[in-house]
Structure formats: C-alpha cells, structure tokens
Coordinates of C-alpha atoms and ligand atoms in Angstrom, one line a residue:
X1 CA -139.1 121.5 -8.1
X2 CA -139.4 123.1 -11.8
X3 CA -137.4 120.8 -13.9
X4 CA -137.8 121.1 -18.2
X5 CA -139.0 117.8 -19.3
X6 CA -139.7 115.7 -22.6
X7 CA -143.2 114.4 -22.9
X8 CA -143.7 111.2 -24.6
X9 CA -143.2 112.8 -28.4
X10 CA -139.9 113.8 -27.1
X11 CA -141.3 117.8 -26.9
X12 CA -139.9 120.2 -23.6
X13 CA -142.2 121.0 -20.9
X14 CA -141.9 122.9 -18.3
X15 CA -143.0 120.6 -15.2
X16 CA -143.5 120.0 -11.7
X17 CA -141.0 117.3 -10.4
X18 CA -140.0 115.1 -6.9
X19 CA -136.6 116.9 -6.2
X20 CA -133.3 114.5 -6.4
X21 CA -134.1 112.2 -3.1
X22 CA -130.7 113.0 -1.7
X23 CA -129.0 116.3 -0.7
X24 CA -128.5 118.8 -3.5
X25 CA -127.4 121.4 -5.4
X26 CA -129.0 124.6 -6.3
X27 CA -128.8 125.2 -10.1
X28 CA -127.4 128.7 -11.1
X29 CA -127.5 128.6 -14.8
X30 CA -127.1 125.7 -17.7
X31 CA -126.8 126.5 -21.3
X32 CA -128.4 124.8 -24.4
X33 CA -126.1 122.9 -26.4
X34 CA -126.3 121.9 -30.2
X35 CA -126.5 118.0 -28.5
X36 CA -129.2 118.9 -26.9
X37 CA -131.3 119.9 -29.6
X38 CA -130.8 116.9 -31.6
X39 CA -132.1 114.9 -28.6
X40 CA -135.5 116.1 -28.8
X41 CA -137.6 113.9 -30.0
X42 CA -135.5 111.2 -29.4
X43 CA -134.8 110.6 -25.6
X44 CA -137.4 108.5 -23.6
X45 CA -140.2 110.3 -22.0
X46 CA -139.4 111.9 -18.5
X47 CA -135.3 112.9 -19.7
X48 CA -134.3 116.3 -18.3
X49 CA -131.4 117.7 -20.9
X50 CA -128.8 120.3 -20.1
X51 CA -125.4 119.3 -19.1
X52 CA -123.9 122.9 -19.0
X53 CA -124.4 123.7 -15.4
X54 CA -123.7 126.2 -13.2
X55 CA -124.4 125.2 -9.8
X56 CA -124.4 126.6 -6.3
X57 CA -122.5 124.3 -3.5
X58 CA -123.1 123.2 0.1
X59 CA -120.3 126.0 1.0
X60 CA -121.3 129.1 -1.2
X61 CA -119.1 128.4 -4.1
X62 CA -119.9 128.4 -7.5
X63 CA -119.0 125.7 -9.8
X64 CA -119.0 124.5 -13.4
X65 CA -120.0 120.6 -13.0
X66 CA -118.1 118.0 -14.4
X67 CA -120.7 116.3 -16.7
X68 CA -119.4 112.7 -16.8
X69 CA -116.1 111.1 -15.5
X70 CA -113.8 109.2 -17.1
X71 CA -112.4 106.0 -14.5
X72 CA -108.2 107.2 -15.6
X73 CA -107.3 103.7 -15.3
X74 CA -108.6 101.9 -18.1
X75 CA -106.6 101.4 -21.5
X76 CA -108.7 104.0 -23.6
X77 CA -108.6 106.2 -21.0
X78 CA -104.5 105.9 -20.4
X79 CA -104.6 105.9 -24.7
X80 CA -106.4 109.7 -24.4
X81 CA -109.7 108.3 -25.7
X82 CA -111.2 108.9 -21.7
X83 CA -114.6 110.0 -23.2
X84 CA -114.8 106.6 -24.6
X85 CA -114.3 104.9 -21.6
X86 CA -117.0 102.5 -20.0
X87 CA -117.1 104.7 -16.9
X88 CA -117.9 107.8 -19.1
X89 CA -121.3 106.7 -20.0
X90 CA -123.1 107.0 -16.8
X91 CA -124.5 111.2 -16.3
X92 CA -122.8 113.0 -13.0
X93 CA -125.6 115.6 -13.3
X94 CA -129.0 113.9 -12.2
X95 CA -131.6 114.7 -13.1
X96 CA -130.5 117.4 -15.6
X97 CA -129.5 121.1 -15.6
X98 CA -132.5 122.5 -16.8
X99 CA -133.8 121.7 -13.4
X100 CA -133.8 124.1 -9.9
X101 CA -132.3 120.8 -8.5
X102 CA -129.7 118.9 -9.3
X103 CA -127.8 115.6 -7.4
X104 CA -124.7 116.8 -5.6
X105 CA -121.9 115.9 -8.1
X106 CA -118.0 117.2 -8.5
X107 CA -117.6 120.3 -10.1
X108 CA -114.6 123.3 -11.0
X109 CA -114.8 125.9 -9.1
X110 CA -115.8 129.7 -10.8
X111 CA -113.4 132.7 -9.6
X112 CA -116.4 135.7 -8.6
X113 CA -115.1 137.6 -12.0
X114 CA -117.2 135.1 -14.2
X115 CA -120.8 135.3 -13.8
X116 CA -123.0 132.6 -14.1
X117 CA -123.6 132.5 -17.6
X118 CA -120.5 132.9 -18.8
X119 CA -119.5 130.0 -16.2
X120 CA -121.6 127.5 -18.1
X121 CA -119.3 128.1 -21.5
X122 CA -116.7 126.2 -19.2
X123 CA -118.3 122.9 -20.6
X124 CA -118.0 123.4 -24.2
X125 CA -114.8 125.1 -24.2
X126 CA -113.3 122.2 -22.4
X127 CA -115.1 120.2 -25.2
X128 CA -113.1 122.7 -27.8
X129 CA -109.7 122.4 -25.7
X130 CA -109.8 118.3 -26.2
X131 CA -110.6 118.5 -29.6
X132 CA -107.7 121.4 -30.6
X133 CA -105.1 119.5 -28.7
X134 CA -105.8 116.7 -31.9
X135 CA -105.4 119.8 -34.6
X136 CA -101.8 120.3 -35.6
X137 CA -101.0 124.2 -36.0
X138 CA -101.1 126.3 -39.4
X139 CA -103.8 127.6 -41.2
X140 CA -107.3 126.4 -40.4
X141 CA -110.8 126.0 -41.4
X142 CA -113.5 126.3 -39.4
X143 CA -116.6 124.9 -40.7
X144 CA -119.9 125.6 -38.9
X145 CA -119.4 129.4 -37.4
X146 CA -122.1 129.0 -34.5
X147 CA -121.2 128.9 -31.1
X148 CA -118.9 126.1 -31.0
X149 CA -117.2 127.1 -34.1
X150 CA -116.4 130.7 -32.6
X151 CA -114.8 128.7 -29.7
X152 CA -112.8 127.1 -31.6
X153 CA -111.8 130.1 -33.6
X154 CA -110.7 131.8 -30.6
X155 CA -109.0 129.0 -29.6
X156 CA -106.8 128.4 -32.4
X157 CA -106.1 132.0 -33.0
X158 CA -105.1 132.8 -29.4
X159 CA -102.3 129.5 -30.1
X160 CA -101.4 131.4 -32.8
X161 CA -103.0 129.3 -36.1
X162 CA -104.5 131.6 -38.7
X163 CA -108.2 131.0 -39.1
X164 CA -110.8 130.5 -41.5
X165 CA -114.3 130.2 -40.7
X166 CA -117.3 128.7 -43.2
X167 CA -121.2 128.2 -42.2
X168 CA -124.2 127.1 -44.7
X169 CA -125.7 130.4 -43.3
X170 CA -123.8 133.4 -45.4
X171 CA -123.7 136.1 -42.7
X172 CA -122.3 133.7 -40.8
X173 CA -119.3 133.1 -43.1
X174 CA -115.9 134.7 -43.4
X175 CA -113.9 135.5 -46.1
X176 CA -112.6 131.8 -48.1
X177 CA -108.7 131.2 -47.6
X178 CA -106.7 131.9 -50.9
X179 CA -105.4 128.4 -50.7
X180 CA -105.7 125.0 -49.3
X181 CA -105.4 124.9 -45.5
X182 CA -103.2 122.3 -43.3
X183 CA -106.1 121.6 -41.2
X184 CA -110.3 121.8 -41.3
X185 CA -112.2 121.4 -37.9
X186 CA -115.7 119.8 -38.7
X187 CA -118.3 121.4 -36.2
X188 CA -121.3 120.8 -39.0
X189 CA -121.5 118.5 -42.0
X190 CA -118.4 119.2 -43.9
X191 CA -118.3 120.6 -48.1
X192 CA -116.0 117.8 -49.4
X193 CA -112.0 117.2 -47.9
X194 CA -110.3 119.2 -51.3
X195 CA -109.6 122.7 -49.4
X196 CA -107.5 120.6 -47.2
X197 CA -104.0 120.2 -48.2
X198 CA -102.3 117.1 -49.1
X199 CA -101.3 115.4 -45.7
X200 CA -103.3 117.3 -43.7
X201 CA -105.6 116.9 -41.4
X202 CA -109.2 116.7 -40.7
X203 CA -110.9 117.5 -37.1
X204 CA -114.7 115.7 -36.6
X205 CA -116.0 117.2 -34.0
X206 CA -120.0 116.6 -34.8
X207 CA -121.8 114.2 -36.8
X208 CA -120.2 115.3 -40.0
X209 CA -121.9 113.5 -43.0
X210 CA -120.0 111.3 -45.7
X211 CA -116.3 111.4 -46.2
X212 CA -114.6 110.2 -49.8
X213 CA -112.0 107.9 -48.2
X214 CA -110.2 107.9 -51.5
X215 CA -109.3 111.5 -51.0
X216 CA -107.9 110.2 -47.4
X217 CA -106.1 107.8 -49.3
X218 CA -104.8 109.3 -52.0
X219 CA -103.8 112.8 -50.4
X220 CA -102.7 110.7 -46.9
X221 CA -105.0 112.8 -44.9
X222 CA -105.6 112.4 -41.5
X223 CA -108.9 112.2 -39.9
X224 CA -109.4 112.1 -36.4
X225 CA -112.2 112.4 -33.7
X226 CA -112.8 114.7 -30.8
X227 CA -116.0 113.9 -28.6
X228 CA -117.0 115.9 -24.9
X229 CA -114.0 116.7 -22.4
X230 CA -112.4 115.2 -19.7
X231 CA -111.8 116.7 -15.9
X232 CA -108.6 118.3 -16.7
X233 CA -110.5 120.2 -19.5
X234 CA -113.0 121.8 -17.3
X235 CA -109.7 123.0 -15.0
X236 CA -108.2 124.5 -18.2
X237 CA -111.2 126.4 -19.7
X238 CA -112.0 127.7 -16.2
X239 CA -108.4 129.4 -16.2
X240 CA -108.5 130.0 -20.0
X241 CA -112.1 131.9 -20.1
X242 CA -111.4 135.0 -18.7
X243 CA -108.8 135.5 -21.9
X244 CA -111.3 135.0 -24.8
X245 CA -113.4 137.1 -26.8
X246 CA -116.4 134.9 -27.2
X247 CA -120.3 135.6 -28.3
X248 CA -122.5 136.9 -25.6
X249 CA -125.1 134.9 -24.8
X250 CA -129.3 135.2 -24.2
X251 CA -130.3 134.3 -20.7
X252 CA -134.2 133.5 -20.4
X253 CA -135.6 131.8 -17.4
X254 CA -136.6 128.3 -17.3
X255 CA -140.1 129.4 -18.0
X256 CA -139.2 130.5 -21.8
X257 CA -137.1 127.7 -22.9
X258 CA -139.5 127.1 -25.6
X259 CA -138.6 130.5 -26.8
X260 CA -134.9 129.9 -26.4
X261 CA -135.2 126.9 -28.3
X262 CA -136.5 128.8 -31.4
X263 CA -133.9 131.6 -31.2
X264 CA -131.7 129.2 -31.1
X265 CA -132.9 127.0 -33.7
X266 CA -133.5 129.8 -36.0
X267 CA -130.3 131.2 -35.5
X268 CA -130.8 134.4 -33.7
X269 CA -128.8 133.6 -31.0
X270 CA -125.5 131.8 -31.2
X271 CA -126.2 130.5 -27.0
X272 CA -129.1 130.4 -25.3
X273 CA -128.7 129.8 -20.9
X274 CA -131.6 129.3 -19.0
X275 CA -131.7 130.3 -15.2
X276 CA -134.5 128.5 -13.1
Ligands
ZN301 ZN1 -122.6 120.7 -24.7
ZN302 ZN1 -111.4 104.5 -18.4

C-alpha cells in the first residue's frame, strides 16, 4: 500500500509499504495536525503520522478512530488526567493515517450528513471539548487563531463565553478586549499572563513558552493543562459537529502532501486532509 513516510532526516515520502499483517481498515480521509508538523524531523525513520482518521469499517460504516485509549481504571484516569495514563501511550491507529491501510482499531461512528473530511475534525474538536471543560466561563482570550484556535472559539462562544481571539499573524487577529479577561486559552506561545485578570485563569493547550510564576503568585492565577481527548470526547464532538461554523478545509490526495504541508506551514490554509 501507499503509506506517507519519514526518511531517515525525518522528511515525508510518499512510499510503497507491506500492508498491516492483519485484517484492515480502508482509510477515508486523515487531517494534518499542528502535532504533526513538529514531528518532522524528529520521529525515527520509517514513522507514518496522521492520527485524524476517517476510516471505512468491515460493515460499511464510517468512523472517526479513537487515536489512543485511556485504561478508566487507573488513579489519573479516575482523577480526569486519562490522557496521562500509562495505557494512553501505546497508538490504536497502526501504522498511521496517512496510509491506504490502517490496523482495525475502535472508532465513533459518522451519521452520512458529515462527509469525510469534515469527519476527521472529530479528533481535534474532542481535543478542544477536554480542554474547555478546564476553562471556567466569562470573557476569553484566544491566543493562536489557526485551526485549533477557531475550534475553540466556536466552542466557547456556542457555551455562551464572549471571545477574543489573538495570532502573531495580524490578519489573523481580532479586535483586543477593552479589558482584562477572566480566562486566556494558550493554543501558541502565549504574550505575557497581564491581560488575564486577577484570579483568573490560564488554559495551556500547546507547548506555550515561559511563564512569570510571580504573576501566578501574586495575581493567584490558575494555570492548568489540557492534552489530546479521551473516548467520551470523540462521542461528543461527533454529536456536537454538525452545530458549528468552523474553517473549511483543503483536501489533496496522498500524492501532494508535500504541497499540503507548505500551505499549511505557510499559512494558506488553516487544515489540510489528505485522501489516499
Ligand atoms: Zn491532532
Ligand atoms: Zn488509566
């Protein structure tokens, strides 16, 4: 099978590979994620990326796969923390979405009204779900306005919060809010913590850069941490997508992913999916 693979340097190459050895799935769709750009270069030779898979089951249906699994037993996962569970680790989608092939793994099931796409923004918004559940309501600041950011805009507005949105690209930026907000969601490196009010809190949800932990201190802000989604998260953005306005995205076959990877990278397009 066709499977998009990093060479020794850690560069993407389209490639002929032996299919899974056991029984499959047939890949529909799987979108590039921010977290898969930044491991380029990095993972060892022969990784396949993509965990934002659409995939086609034994009986027909359509599914968005869960991309790793929590065991629900265990005291972090009982605590809420499930994507920091030992169990959580280990990938559910071998070898990797940006394949024609993938292992047969659980997935949520589509309804036919969300095409495949669409059906592979089911990932990150579940990512977006977990993490707003941590962010109290008000007014809020959005910082990094890419694809991620607009989910969580969309988000937070449809709960009702009042939203602010910043990115180090200017067309990208909204209007600032005319005072300090109860609440910033990091999605990229943040500008320092002093637009957030006194007691309020702050949402990492990327690597964020350097905080000044005497402004946590001294204001008694809270900072807290929101990594990848659990099961239950891929259930509620499946049910939840159909009400959101989000970004449309660019769909390229396997073939151009080096292409999709510059659009991307350049900011051109806010999602990129590749169909095999
Ligand atoms: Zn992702
Ligand atoms: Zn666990």
């Amino acid at each position: 099978m066709r499977a998009v693979v990093l060479d020794a340097e850690g560069r993407p190459r389209l490639e002929e590979v032996p299919p899974p050895a056991g029984p499959t799935m047939r890949v529909l769709a799987c979108g590039l994620c921010g977290s898969d750009v930044e491991k380029l270069e990095h993972g060892p030779a022969g990784t396949v990326l993509g965990h934002e898979v659409v995939a086609r089951r034994a009986d027909g249906a359509r599914v968005a796969l869960i991309h790793h699994l929590p065991c629900g037993a265990c005291p972090r996962c009982r605590a809420g923390h499930e994507t920091t569970c030992d169990s959580f680790a280990a990938p559910t989608i071998v070898p990797g979405g940006f394949a024609e092939e993938v292992e047969v793994t659980d997935g949520v099931q589509l309804p036919d009204s969300c095409d495949d796409a669409r059906g592979t923004y089911v990932e990150p918004l579940a990512c977006v779900l977990r993490g707003a559940e941590r962010v109290p309501h008000g007014v809020i600041l959005v910082v990094g306005h890419g694809f991620i950011g607009r989910l969580f805009a969309a988000v937070l507005r449809r709960r009702g919060d009042e939203v602010f949105v910043s990115d180090a690209r200017p067309e990208r930026t909204g209007p600032a809010p005319d005072g300090p907000v109860d609440a910033a969601v990091l999605c990229a490196p943040a500008a320092p913590l002093e637009g957030v009010a006194a007691g309020g809190t702050v949402l990492v949800f990327a690597a964020a850069g350097q905080f000044d932990l005497e402004d946590v201190y001294r204001r008694e802000l809270t900072l807290v941490g929101s990594r990848s989604a659990t099961p239950r998260h891929l259930a509620e953005a499946v049910a939840l997508l159909p009400e959101l306005d989000l970004p449309a995205s660019t769909v390229l076959p396997l073939e151009r992913f080096a292409e999709g990877l510059e659009l991307y990278r350049s900011g051109r397009a806010l999602k990129v999916v590749f169909t095999p």
